[in-house]
Coordinates of C-alpha atoms in Angstrom, one line a residue:
Chain P
M1 CA -18.4 -95.6 61.7
S2 CA -20.0 -98.8 63.0
S3 CA -23.3 -98.7 64.7
A4 CA -22.6 -102.0 66.4
A5 CA -22.3 -100.3 69.7
G6 CA -22.2 -103.0 72.4
N7 CA -22.7 -100.4 75.1
R8 CA -25.8 -99.6 77.0
W9 CA -26.3 -96.2 75.4
G10 CA -25.9 -97.3 71.8
L11 CA -23.0 -94.9 71.4
P12 CA -21.3 -95.8 68.1
D13 CA -17.9 -97.3 67.5
L14 CA -16.4 -94.2 65.8
G15 CA -13.3 -96.2 64.5
L16 CA -9.8 -94.9 64.9
G17 CA -9.1 -91.2 65.7
V18 CA -6.5 -88.8 67.0
G19 CA -6.6 -85.9 69.4
L20 CA -7.0 -82.7 67.5
R21 CA -4.2 -80.2 68.4
P22 CA -3.5 -76.7 67.2
A23 CA -0.3 -77.8 65.5
H24 CA -2.5 -79.7 63.0
F25 CA -5.4 -77.4 62.5
R26 CA -4.2 -76.0 59.1
H27 CA -3.0 -79.4 57.9
V28 CA -6.5 -80.9 58.5
V29 CA -8.5 -78.1 56.9
E30 CA -6.1 -77.9 53.9
N31 CA -5.9 -81.7 53.3
W32 CA -8.9 -83.3 54.9
P33 CA -6.8 -86.3 55.8
G34 CA -8.2 -89.8 56.2
M35 CA -9.2 -90.1 59.9
D36 CA -12.4 -91.6 61.3
W37 CA -12.9 -89.0 64.0
F38 CA -11.2 -86.5 66.3
E39 CA -11.3 -85.9 70.0
I40 CA -10.9 -82.3 71.3
V41 CA -9.8 -81.1 74.7
S42 CA -13.0 -79.2 75.5
E43 CA -11.3 -76.4 77.5
N44 CA -9.2 -75.3 74.4
F45 CA -12.4 -74.1 72.7
I46 CA -14.2 -72.4 75.6
D47 CA -14.1 -68.6 76.1
T48 CA -12.5 -68.1 72.8
V49 CA -14.0 -67.1 69.5
G50 CA -10.7 -66.9 67.8
P51 CA -8.9 -69.1 65.3
P52 CA -9.3 -72.4 67.3
L53 CA -13.1 -72.2 67.1
H54 CA -12.9 -71.2 63.5
Y55 CA -11.0 -74.4 62.6
L56 CA -13.1 -76.6 64.9
D57 CA -16.3 -75.5 63.2
R58 CA -14.9 -76.4 59.8
I59 CA -13.5 -79.7 61.0
A60 CA -16.7 -80.6 62.8
E61 CA -18.6 -80.3 59.5
R62 CA -16.6 -83.3 58.1
Y63 CA -15.6 -85.5 61.0
P64 CA -17.3 -86.8 64.2
I65 CA -16.0 -85.0 67.3
A66 CA -15.9 -86.3 70.8
M67 CA -15.2 -83.9 73.7
H68 CA -12.8 -84.8 76.4
G69 CA -12.3 -82.4 79.3
V70 CA -9.7 -81.9 82.1
S71 CA -11.4 -79.3 84.3
M72 CA -14.8 -80.6 85.6
S73 CA -13.1 -81.5 88.8
L74 CA -15.8 -84.1 89.6
G75 CA -14.0 -85.4 92.6
S76 CA -13.4 -82.0 94.2
T77 CA -15.3 -80.8 97.3
D78 CA -15.8 -77.4 95.8
P79 CA -19.3 -76.8 94.4
L80 CA -19.9 -78.0 90.9
D81 CA -19.3 -75.2 88.4
F82 CA -22.6 -75.0 86.5
E83 CA -21.5 -72.0 84.6
F84 CA -18.5 -74.0 83.2
L85 CA -20.8 -77.0 82.6
G86 CA -23.1 -74.7 80.6
K87 CA -20.2 -73.7 78.4
I88 CA -19.3 -77.4 77.9
K89 CA -23.0 -78.1 77.0
A90 CA -23.1 -75.2 74.5
L91 CA -19.9 -76.4 72.8
A92 CA -21.2 -80.0 72.6
T93 CA -24.3 -78.7 70.8
R94 CA -22.2 -76.5 68.5
V95 CA -19.9 -79.4 67.3
R96 CA -22.6 -82.1 67.6
A97 CA -20.4 -84.0 69.9
A98 CA -20.7 -87.7 69.7
W99 CA -20.1 -87.7 73.5
L100 CA -18.3 -85.7 76.2
G101 CA -16.4 -86.6 79.3
D102 CA -13.7 -85.9 81.8
H103 CA -11.6 -87.9 84.4
V104 CA -12.1 -89.7 87.6
C105 CA -10.2 -87.1 89.6
W106 CA -10.2 -83.6 91.1
T107 CA -8.2 -80.7 89.8
G108 CA -8.5 -78.1 92.5
V109 CA -10.1 -77.2 95.8
A110 CA -10.8 -74.1 97.9
G111 CA -11.1 -72.0 94.8
V112 CA -7.5 -72.8 93.6
N113 CA -6.9 -74.9 90.5
G114 CA -3.8 -77.0 90.2
H115 CA -4.6 -77.9 86.5
D116 CA -3.6 -81.5 87.1
L117 CA -5.6 -84.7 87.4
Y118 CA -5.2 -85.4 91.2
P119 CA -6.0 -88.9 92.5
M120 CA -9.0 -89.6 94.7
P121 CA -8.8 -91.4 98.0
Y122 CA -10.7 -94.5 97.1
T123 CA -13.1 -94.6 100.1
E124 CA -16.9 -95.0 100.5
Q125 CA -17.1 -91.3 101.3
S126 CA -15.3 -90.3 98.1
L127 CA -17.5 -92.7 96.1
R128 CA -20.7 -91.3 97.5
H129 CA -19.4 -87.8 96.8
M130 CA -18.4 -88.5 93.3
V131 CA -21.5 -90.5 92.4
A132 CA -23.7 -87.6 93.4
R133 CA -21.7 -85.1 91.4
V134 CA -21.5 -87.2 88.3
R135 CA -25.3 -87.7 88.4
A136 CA -25.8 -83.9 88.9
A137 CA -23.5 -83.1 86.0
Q138 CA -25.2 -85.7 83.8
D139 CA -28.6 -84.3 84.6
F140 CA -27.5 -80.8 83.7
L141 CA -25.7 -81.9 80.5
E142 CA -28.6 -84.2 79.6
R143 CA -26.3 -87.0 78.4
P144 CA -24.1 -89.6 80.0
L145 CA -20.6 -88.6 81.0
V146 CA -17.7 -90.6 79.6
L147 CA -15.1 -90.8 82.4
E148 CA -11.5 -91.8 82.1
N149 CA -9.2 -93.6 84.5
P150 CA -6.3 -91.1 85.1
S151 CA -2.6 -92.0 85.5
T152 CA -1.8 -91.7 89.2
Y153 CA 1.5 -91.3 91.0
L154 CA 0.5 -91.7 94.6
R155 CA -2.0 -93.6 96.7
F156 CA -3.7 -92.3 99.9
R157 CA -3.4 -94.5 103.0
A158 CA -7.1 -93.8 103.6
S159 CA -8.1 -95.8 100.5
T160 CA -10.2 -98.8 101.3
M161 CA -10.6 -100.2 97.8
P162 CA -8.6 -100.5 94.6
E163 CA -8.9 -97.8 92.0
E164 CA -10.4 -100.2 89.5
E165 CA -13.2 -101.2 92.0
F166 CA -13.8 -97.5 92.7
I167 CA -14.2 -96.7 89.1
A168 CA -16.4 -99.7 88.3
R169 CA -18.7 -98.9 91.2
L170 CA -18.7 -95.2 90.3
A171 CA -19.8 -96.2 86.7
E172 CA -22.5 -98.5 88.0
E173 CA -23.9 -96.2 90.7
A174 CA -23.7 -92.9 88.7
D175 CA -24.8 -94.7 85.6
C176 CA -22.0 -93.1 83.5
A177 CA -19.9 -94.4 80.6
L178 CA -16.2 -95.1 80.7
L179 CA -13.2 -94.1 78.6
L180 CA -10.6 -96.8 79.2
D181 CA -7.1 -95.4 78.8
V182 CA -4.9 -98.4 78.5
N183 CA -1.8 -96.3 78.7
N184 CA -3.0 -94.9 82.0
V185 CA -3.7 -98.5 83.2
Y186 CA -0.1 -99.4 82.4
V187 CA 1.4 -96.2 84.0
T188 CA -0.8 -96.5 87.2
C189 CA 0.0 -100.2 87.6
R190 CA 3.7 -99.6 87.2
N191 CA 3.6 -96.8 89.8
H192 CA 1.6 -98.9 92.3
D193 CA 3.2 -102.3 91.7
L194 CA -0.1 -103.7 90.3
D195 CA -0.9 -106.2 87.5
P196 CA -2.6 -104.4 84.6
L197 CA -4.4 -107.5 83.5
E198 CA -5.9 -107.8 87.0
W199 CA -6.9 -104.1 86.7
L200 CA -8.7 -104.8 83.4
A201 CA -10.5 -107.8 84.9
S202 CA -12.6 -105.4 87.0
V203 CA -13.7 -103.2 84.1
P204 CA -17.5 -103.1 83.4
W205 CA -17.1 -103.6 79.7
D206 CA -20.6 -102.7 78.7
R207 CA -19.9 -99.2 79.9
V208 CA -16.7 -98.7 77.9
V209 CA -17.4 -96.5 74.9
Q210 CA -13.9 -95.3 74.1
I211 CA -10.3 -96.4 74.5
H212 CA -7.3 -94.1 74.7
L213 CA -3.8 -95.0 73.5
A214 CA -0.7 -92.8 74.2
G215 CA 3.0 -92.8 74.9
H216 CA 4.5 -92.2 78.3
T217 CA 7.9 -91.6 79.9
D218 CA 9.6 -94.3 81.9
H219 CA 11.9 -92.9 84.6
G220 CA 12.8 -96.4 85.9
T221 CA 11.4 -95.7 89.4
H222 CA 8.1 -94.5 88.0
C223 CA 6.3 -93.7 84.7
I224 CA 4.8 -90.3 83.8
D225 CA 1.8 -90.0 81.4
T226 CA 3.5 -87.5 79.0
H227 CA 1.8 -88.3 75.7
N228 CA 5.0 -87.5 73.9
G229 CA 5.8 -90.6 71.8
R230 CA 4.7 -93.9 70.4
V231 CA 2.7 -96.5 72.1
I232 CA 4.9 -99.1 73.6
D233 CA 4.3 -102.8 73.1
P234 CA 3.0 -103.6 76.6
V235 CA 0.4 -101.0 76.1
W236 CA -0.6 -102.4 72.8
E237 CA -1.0 -105.8 74.5
L238 CA -3.4 -104.2 77.0
Y239 CA -5.2 -102.7 74.0
A240 CA -5.5 -106.1 72.4
E241 CA -6.8 -107.5 75.7
A242 CA -9.4 -104.7 75.9
Q243 CA -10.5 -105.4 72.3
R244 CA -10.9 -109.1 73.1
R245 CA -13.0 -108.4 76.1
R246 CA -15.0 -105.4 74.8
G247 CA -15.1 -105.9 71.0
N248 CA -14.4 -103.0 68.6
T249 CA -14.5 -99.7 70.4
A250 CA -13.9 -96.1 69.4
T251 CA -10.1 -95.8 69.8
L252 CA -8.1 -92.6 70.0
L253 CA -4.4 -91.8 70.0
E254 CA -3.3 -88.9 72.2
W255 CA 0.0 -87.1 71.4
D256 CA 0.5 -83.8 73.3
A257 CA 4.2 -83.1 73.6
D258 CA 6.9 -83.2 70.9
I259 CA 4.0 -83.3 68.5
P260 CA 5.1 -84.9 65.1
K261 CA 3.7 -84.4 61.7
F262 CA 0.1 -85.5 61.3
Q263 CA 1.2 -88.4 59.0
V264 CA 3.1 -89.9 62.0
L265 CA -0.1 -89.9 64.1
Q266 CA -2.0 -91.5 61.2
R267 CA 0.5 -94.3 61.0
E268 CA 0.6 -94.8 64.7
V269 CA -3.1 -95.1 65.2
A270 CA -3.4 -97.3 62.2
R271 CA -1.4 -99.9 64.1
A272 CA -4.6 -100.5 66.1
V273 CA -6.2 -102.0 63.0
R274 CA -4.6 -105.3 63.6
F275 CA -6.3 -105.7 67.0
R276 CA -9.7 -104.8 65.7
D277 CA -12.2 -107.6 65.2
A278 CA -10.2 -109.6 67.8
R279 CA -13.4 -110.6 69.6
K280 CA -15.1 -111.7 66.4
A281 CA -12.0 -113.8 65.5
A282 CA -11.8 -115.3 69.0
N283 CA -15.5 -116.3 68.8
G284 CA -14.9 -117.9 65.5
Chain S
M1 CA -7.2 -80.8 112.5
A2 CA -7.8 -84.4 111.4
D3 CA -6.0 -87.5 112.3
A4 CA -3.8 -88.3 109.3
G5 CA -5.2 -91.8 108.7
S6 CA -8.8 -91.0 108.8
A7 CA -8.9 -87.5 107.2
G8 CA -12.0 -86.9 105.1
L9 CA -12.0 -86.1 101.4
D10 CA -12.1 -82.3 101.9
R11 CA -9.2 -82.2 104.2
L12 CA -7.1 -84.6 102.1
E13 CA -7.7 -82.5 99.0
R14 CA -6.9 -79.2 100.7
W15 CA -3.8 -80.8 102.3
M16 CA -2.5 -82.2 99.1
L17 CA -3.0 -79.0 97.1
A18 CA -1.3 -77.0 99.8
V19 CA 1.6 -79.4 99.7
V20 CA 2.1 -79.8 96.0
T21 CA 1.7 -76.1 95.1
H22 CA 4.1 -74.9 97.7
A23 CA 6.9 -72.9 96.0
G24 CA 9.6 -74.7 98.1
G25 CA 8.6 -78.2 97.2
S26 CA 6.5 -80.9 99.0
A27 CA 8.7 -81.3 102.1
R28 CA 8.4 -77.6 102.9
G29 CA 4.8 -77.6 101.9
L30 CA 4.1 -80.2 104.5
R31 CA 5.4 -77.9 107.2
H32 CA 3.4 -74.8 106.0
A33 CA 0.5 -73.7 108.1
R34 CA -1.9 -74.1 105.1
A35 CA -1.2 -77.8 105.0
R36 CA -0.9 -78.3 108.7
R37 CA -4.3 -76.8 109.3
Q38 CA -5.7 -79.7 107.4
I39 CA -3.4 -82.6 108.4
D40 CA -0.5 -82.0 110.7
V41 CA 2.0 -84.6 109.6
A42 CA 5.8 -84.5 109.5
V43 CA 7.9 -85.8 106.6
G44 CA 8.9 -88.8 108.7
D45 CA 5.3 -89.7 109.3
I46 CA 4.1 -89.0 105.8
E47 CA 3.3 -92.6 105.1
R48 CA 0.3 -92.2 107.5
V49 CA -1.3 -90.2 104.6
V50 CA 0.4 -91.4 101.4
T51 CA 1.8 -94.8 100.8
R52 CA 5.2 -95.6 99.4
S53 CA 5.7 -97.8 96.3
S54 CA 8.4 -100.4 95.9
R55 CA 10.7 -97.8 94.3
L56 CA 9.6 -94.4 95.6
S57 CA 9.0 -92.9 99.1
A58 CA 5.8 -91.2 99.9
I59 CA 7.4 -87.7 99.7
E60 CA 9.0 -88.6 96.3
R61 CA 5.5 -89.5 95.1
L62 CA 4.1 -86.1 96.2
D63 CA 7.1 -84.4 94.5
I64 CA 5.9 -85.8 91.2
Y65 CA 2.8 -83.7 91.5
A66 CA 4.7 -80.7 92.9
E67 CA 7.2 -80.7 90.1
A68 CA 4.5 -81.1 87.5
Y69 CA 2.5 -78.2 88.9
W70 CA 5.4 -75.7 88.5
L71 CA 6.7 -77.2 85.2
R72 CA 3.2 -77.1 83.6
L73 CA 2.3 -73.6 84.6
V74 CA 5.7 -72.1 83.8
E75 CA 5.6 -73.8 80.4
V76 CA 2.2 -72.3 79.8
M77 CA 3.6 -68.8 80.5
A78 CA 6.8 -69.5 78.5
N79 CA 4.5 -70.3 75.5
E80 CA 2.6 -67.1 76.1
Y81 CA 5.7 -64.9 76.6
P82 CA 8.4 -66.3 74.3
T83 CA 10.1 -63.0 73.4
T84 CA 9.9 -61.8 77.0
R85 CA 11.6 -65.0 78.0
D86 CA 14.4 -64.5 75.5
A87 CA 14.9 -60.9 76.6
M88 CA 15.1 -61.8 80.3
G89 CA 17.0 -65.1 80.0
E90 CA 15.5 -68.5 80.9
R91 CA 16.5 -68.5 84.6
A92 CA 15.2 -65.0 85.3
F93 CA 12.0 -65.6 83.5
D94 CA 11.5 -68.9 85.2
A95 CA 12.0 -67.3 88.6
A96 CA 9.7 -64.5 87.8
C97 CA 7.0 -66.9 86.7
R98 CA 7.3 -68.9 89.9
A99 CA 7.1 -65.8 92.0
Y100 CA 4.1 -64.7 90.0
L101 CA 2.3 -68.0 90.4
A102 CA 3.0 -68.1 94.1
R103 CA 1.3 -64.7 94.4
H104 CA -1.4 -65.3 91.9
P105 CA -2.4 -69.0 91.9
S106 CA -4.9 -70.1 89.3
T107 CA -8.5 -69.7 90.4
E108 CA -10.1 -70.4 87.0
R109 CA -11.0 -73.6 85.2
L110 CA -9.2 -72.4 82.1
L111 CA -5.6 -71.3 81.7
L112 CA -6.6 -68.4 79.4
G113 CA -6.4 -65.8 82.2
L114 CA -3.6 -67.4 84.2
S115 CA -1.0 -64.8 83.4
A116 CA -3.2 -61.8 82.8
K117 CA -1.5 -59.8 85.6
F118 CA 2.0 -60.9 84.7
P119 CA 3.1 -57.7 82.9
D120 CA 2.1 -55.5 85.9
F121 CA 3.8 -58.0 88.2
L122 CA 6.9 -57.9 86.1
A123 CA 6.9 -54.1 86.1
R124 CA 6.9 -54.1 89.9
R125 CA 9.5 -56.9 90.2
L126 CA 11.9 -55.3 87.7
R127 CA 11.5 -51.7 88.7
G128 CA 14.8 -49.8 88.5
K129 CA 16.6 -52.9 87.1
R130 CA 18.6 -53.0 83.8
G131 CA 16.5 -54.2 80.9
A132 CA 13.2 -53.6 82.7
A133 CA 11.7 -51.4 80.1
L134 CA 12.2 -53.9 77.3
A135 CA 11.1 -57.0 79.3
V136 CA 7.9 -55.3 80.6
S137 CA 7.1 -53.8 77.2
L138 CA 7.5 -57.1 75.5
A139 CA 5.3 -58.7 78.1
R140 CA 2.6 -56.2 77.5
I141 CA 2.7 -56.8 73.8
E142 CA 2.6 -60.6 74.2
R143 CA -0.2 -60.3 76.7
A144 CA -2.2 -58.2 74.3
M145 CA -1.5 -60.8 71.5
E146 CA -3.0 -63.5 73.8
D147 CA -6.0 -61.4 74.6
V148 CA -6.9 -60.5 71.0
F149 CA -6.3 -64.1 69.8
D150 CA -9.4 -65.2 71.8
A151 CA -11.5 -62.1 71.7
P152 CA -14.6 -61.7 69.5
A153 CA -13.8 -59.6 66.4
G154 CA -17.3 -58.4 65.6
E155 CA -18.7 -57.8 62.1
L156 CA -16.1 -55.7 60.2
L157 CA -16.8 -52.4 58.5
S158 CA -15.2 -52.9 55.1
P159 CA -13.1 -50.1 53.5
A160 CA -15.9 -49.9 50.8
A161 CA -18.5 -49.4 53.5
M162 CA -16.3 -46.8 55.1
A163 CA -15.9 -45.0 51.8
A164 CA -19.7 -45.0 51.3
L165 CA -20.4 -43.2 54.5
P166 CA -21.7 -39.7 53.9
A167 CA -18.6 -37.3 53.8
A168 CA -20.6 -34.5 55.3
A169 CA -21.3 -36.5 58.5
W170 CA -17.7 -37.7 59.1
G171 CA -17.0 -35.1 61.7
R172 CA -19.9 -36.1 63.8
M173 CA -19.5 -39.8 63.3
R174 CA -18.5 -42.3 66.0
L175 CA -16.5 -45.4 65.1
E176 CA -16.7 -48.6 67.0
L177 CA -13.4 -50.5 67.2
T178 CA -13.1 -54.2 67.1
P179 CA -13.1 -55.8 70.6
A180 CA -10.1 -57.9 69.4
M181 CA -7.8 -54.9 69.8
R182 CA -5.5 -53.5 72.4
L183 CA -3.7 -50.1 72.5
L184 CA -0.4 -50.0 74.3
A185 CA 1.7 -47.1 75.6
L186 CA 5.2 -48.6 76.3
D187 CA 8.5 -47.5 77.7
C188 CA 10.6 -48.6 74.7
D189 CA 10.2 -49.6 71.1
A190 CA 9.7 -53.3 71.9
N191 CA 7.5 -53.9 68.9
S192 CA 10.3 -53.2 66.4
H193 CA 12.6 -55.3 68.5
M194 CA 10.2 -58.2 68.5
T195 CA 9.7 -58.0 64.8
A196 CA 13.5 -58.1 64.3
L197 CA 13.8 -61.1 66.6
R198 CA 10.9 -63.0 64.9
S199 CA 12.5 -62.5 61.5
R200 CA 15.8 -63.7 62.9
R201 CA 17.5 -60.4 62.4
S202 CA 20.0 -59.3 65.0
A203 CA 18.7 -56.4 67.1
S204 CA 20.3 -54.3 69.7
R205 CA 18.3 -53.6 72.8
P206 CA 16.2 -50.5 72.3
R207 CA 16.8 -47.7 74.7
P208 CA 14.0 -46.5 77.0
R209 CA 11.7 -44.0 75.3
P210 CA 7.9 -43.7 74.8
A211 CA 6.5 -46.0 72.1
W212 CA 2.9 -46.9 71.1
V213 CA 1.6 -50.1 69.6
L214 CA -1.7 -51.3 68.3
V215 CA -2.3 -55.1 68.6
H216 CA -5.4 -56.5 67.0
R217 CA -6.7 -59.5 65.2
H218 CA -7.8 -59.4 61.6
G219 CA -9.4 -62.7 60.5
L220 CA -7.1 -65.4 61.9
R221 CA -4.0 -63.2 62.1
V222 CA -2.8 -61.2 65.1
L223 CA -1.2 -58.0 63.9
R224 CA 1.2 -55.7 65.7
T225 CA 1.5 -52.1 64.4
S226 CA 3.8 -49.4 65.8
L227 CA 1.9 -46.1 66.1
T228 CA 2.9 -42.5 66.4
R229 CA 1.8 -40.6 69.5
E230 CA -1.0 -38.9 67.5
Q231 CA -2.3 -42.2 66.1
Y232 CA -2.4 -43.7 69.5
A233 CA -4.2 -40.8 71.0
L234 CA -6.7 -40.7 68.1
L235 CA -7.5 -44.4 68.3
R236 CA -7.9 -44.1 72.1
L237 CA -10.4 -41.3 71.7
L238 CA -12.3 -43.2 68.9
G239 CA -12.4 -46.2 71.2
R240 CA -14.0 -44.1 73.9
G241 CA -16.8 -43.1 71.5
V242 CA -15.5 -39.6 70.8
P243 CA -16.8 -38.3 67.4
I244 CA -14.2 -38.4 64.6
G245 CA -13.9 -34.6 64.2
R246 CA -13.4 -34.0 67.9
A247 CA -11.0 -36.9 68.2
I248 CA -8.8 -35.6 65.4
A249 CA -8.8 -32.1 66.8
R250 CA -7.7 -33.3 70.2
S251 CA -5.2 -35.9 69.1
C252 CA -3.5 -34.1 66.2
R253 CA -3.2 -30.5 67.5
D254 CA 0.6 -30.9 67.9
L255 CA 1.1 -32.8 64.7
R256 CA 3.9 -31.2 62.7
V257 CA 2.3 -31.3 59.2
S258 CA 1.0 -28.5 57.1
A259 CA -2.8 -28.0 57.0
D260 CA -3.0 -28.9 53.3
R261 CA -1.4 -32.2 53.8
L262 CA -3.4 -33.2 56.9
P263 CA -6.5 -34.6 55.1
A264 CA -4.4 -36.9 53.0
L265 CA -2.4 -38.1 56.0
L266 CA -5.5 -38.8 58.0
S267 CA -7.3 -40.4 55.1
G268 CA -4.3 -42.8 54.8
W269 CA -4.5 -43.8 58.5
F270 CA -8.2 -44.5 58.3
R271 CA -7.8 -46.4 55.1
D272 CA -5.1 -48.7 56.6
W273 CA -7.0 -49.2 59.8
A274 CA -10.2 -50.1 57.9
A275 CA -8.3 -52.4 55.6
T276 CA -7.0 -54.4 58.5
G277 CA -10.4 -54.8 60.2
L278 CA -10.1 -52.3 63.0
F279 CA -13.6 -50.8 62.7
V280 CA -16.8 -52.7 63.2
A281 CA -19.5 -50.0 63.1
A282 CA -20.1 -46.3 62.4
R283 CA -22.9 -44.2 63.6
V284 CA -23.8 -40.5 63.4
G285 CA -24.7 -38.6 66.6

């Protein structure tokens, strides 16, 4: 783990990690494989005291853990769920989470949860709404949130600014950190006929503390963020660009469907090594 | 009702959720009153709310979210009820899940309780139909397995600690059962059927008849145990805090076993239950 943070909170570069999934719990605790760190889906360890928490406790003793959630619904117009945030906070304390976060999205409204990462209309009103909620959540959690750009499949006519501008302004005005998912940048740009390099040009790099890599499914007419395979070359190119702009950053591979053996994940995330130190090399 | 182009955040969110969670798909969702109360827009005018891409129309883009909603939640239920799904067949199970989700949309942050009411829903939906007893019984077992997987187990009372309890006080003693436990009274022997299927043995469909099952977690393992009527009744009474002596008297009065063999039989039951972590505390009085 490097302490050369390069972000305004001094959060460390944890190195290369993978998403911790139930299919690999036993392999990890029986073999303690080489891996710099793990990311967990926070919701998988809340309201349970069964086997998942048992394994997580053991793994958290040996590896840094970052928490990544899917249910804070920070863009929703429903009230913030402080009971749920309390559970997130308790879990973060329990596993000594390096950081915790969620997505720039909403997941439900009017008391109904769609369990998906729904896109925001990128308007001034939405921005004000989300800034206030991110600030409130951060105050309650007593730490910065690390928010991820989601993959999106539609755009609201009401939007008055590009997604990347919305996210950059949200990060500045709510004073939160960012998780840059380069696969999501690729998927979103494919779905909205955008240039991913232009998207990256708007990123406030001093707020990026983590990068996600993942595979997706290309349907020809659109891409879906399925996390079911290897990272394709154009996404690696975006990762290389991010490393050039940001410098070494905690990097995590997500693989959530058709999950292979752990060794496959190890080999896939290790491919990121060749892009590390790119900034140093570029600066001579 | 807001103008489509200038609808505020709240209306847009309510509108989109109503559209993409409609059981009939996005186009029908648009026409439903729940969506029209927020934004009244026809399919032909949908681009006033959602833009098209170079390759997809606005309604096709909404359909991506609509399809994902049903696929994701039905997949969650298929993972929770694999044997029920096998017994019902994929199409019937899928249809039952969609009907259930339309009636009981998720209102929680977590997916843990999403299908909590599914066994009862299935019992109503399949009432009087062939194979209902097996499908519903399997669903009840699989629901219980999900519940105990996540439940707290409590500090276990070991067999040694059980044996050390004063024998003279046994009759008046109350046993506390692990919270990670469910007792099921079923309409067929679905437990044996599930065991056969899981061990890849062929199994004929059990005929309807009363059957009883204990589902509980011991350490990291979820156990399923078929019970006799008397064992089920005894555990139910113990779980309600009835003293052991009275619980045995009430549950075992019809047991067809000679009086001299009864103590050994009961001792075996309690020994097995203690060995698999069913008891967490004992107290006298």
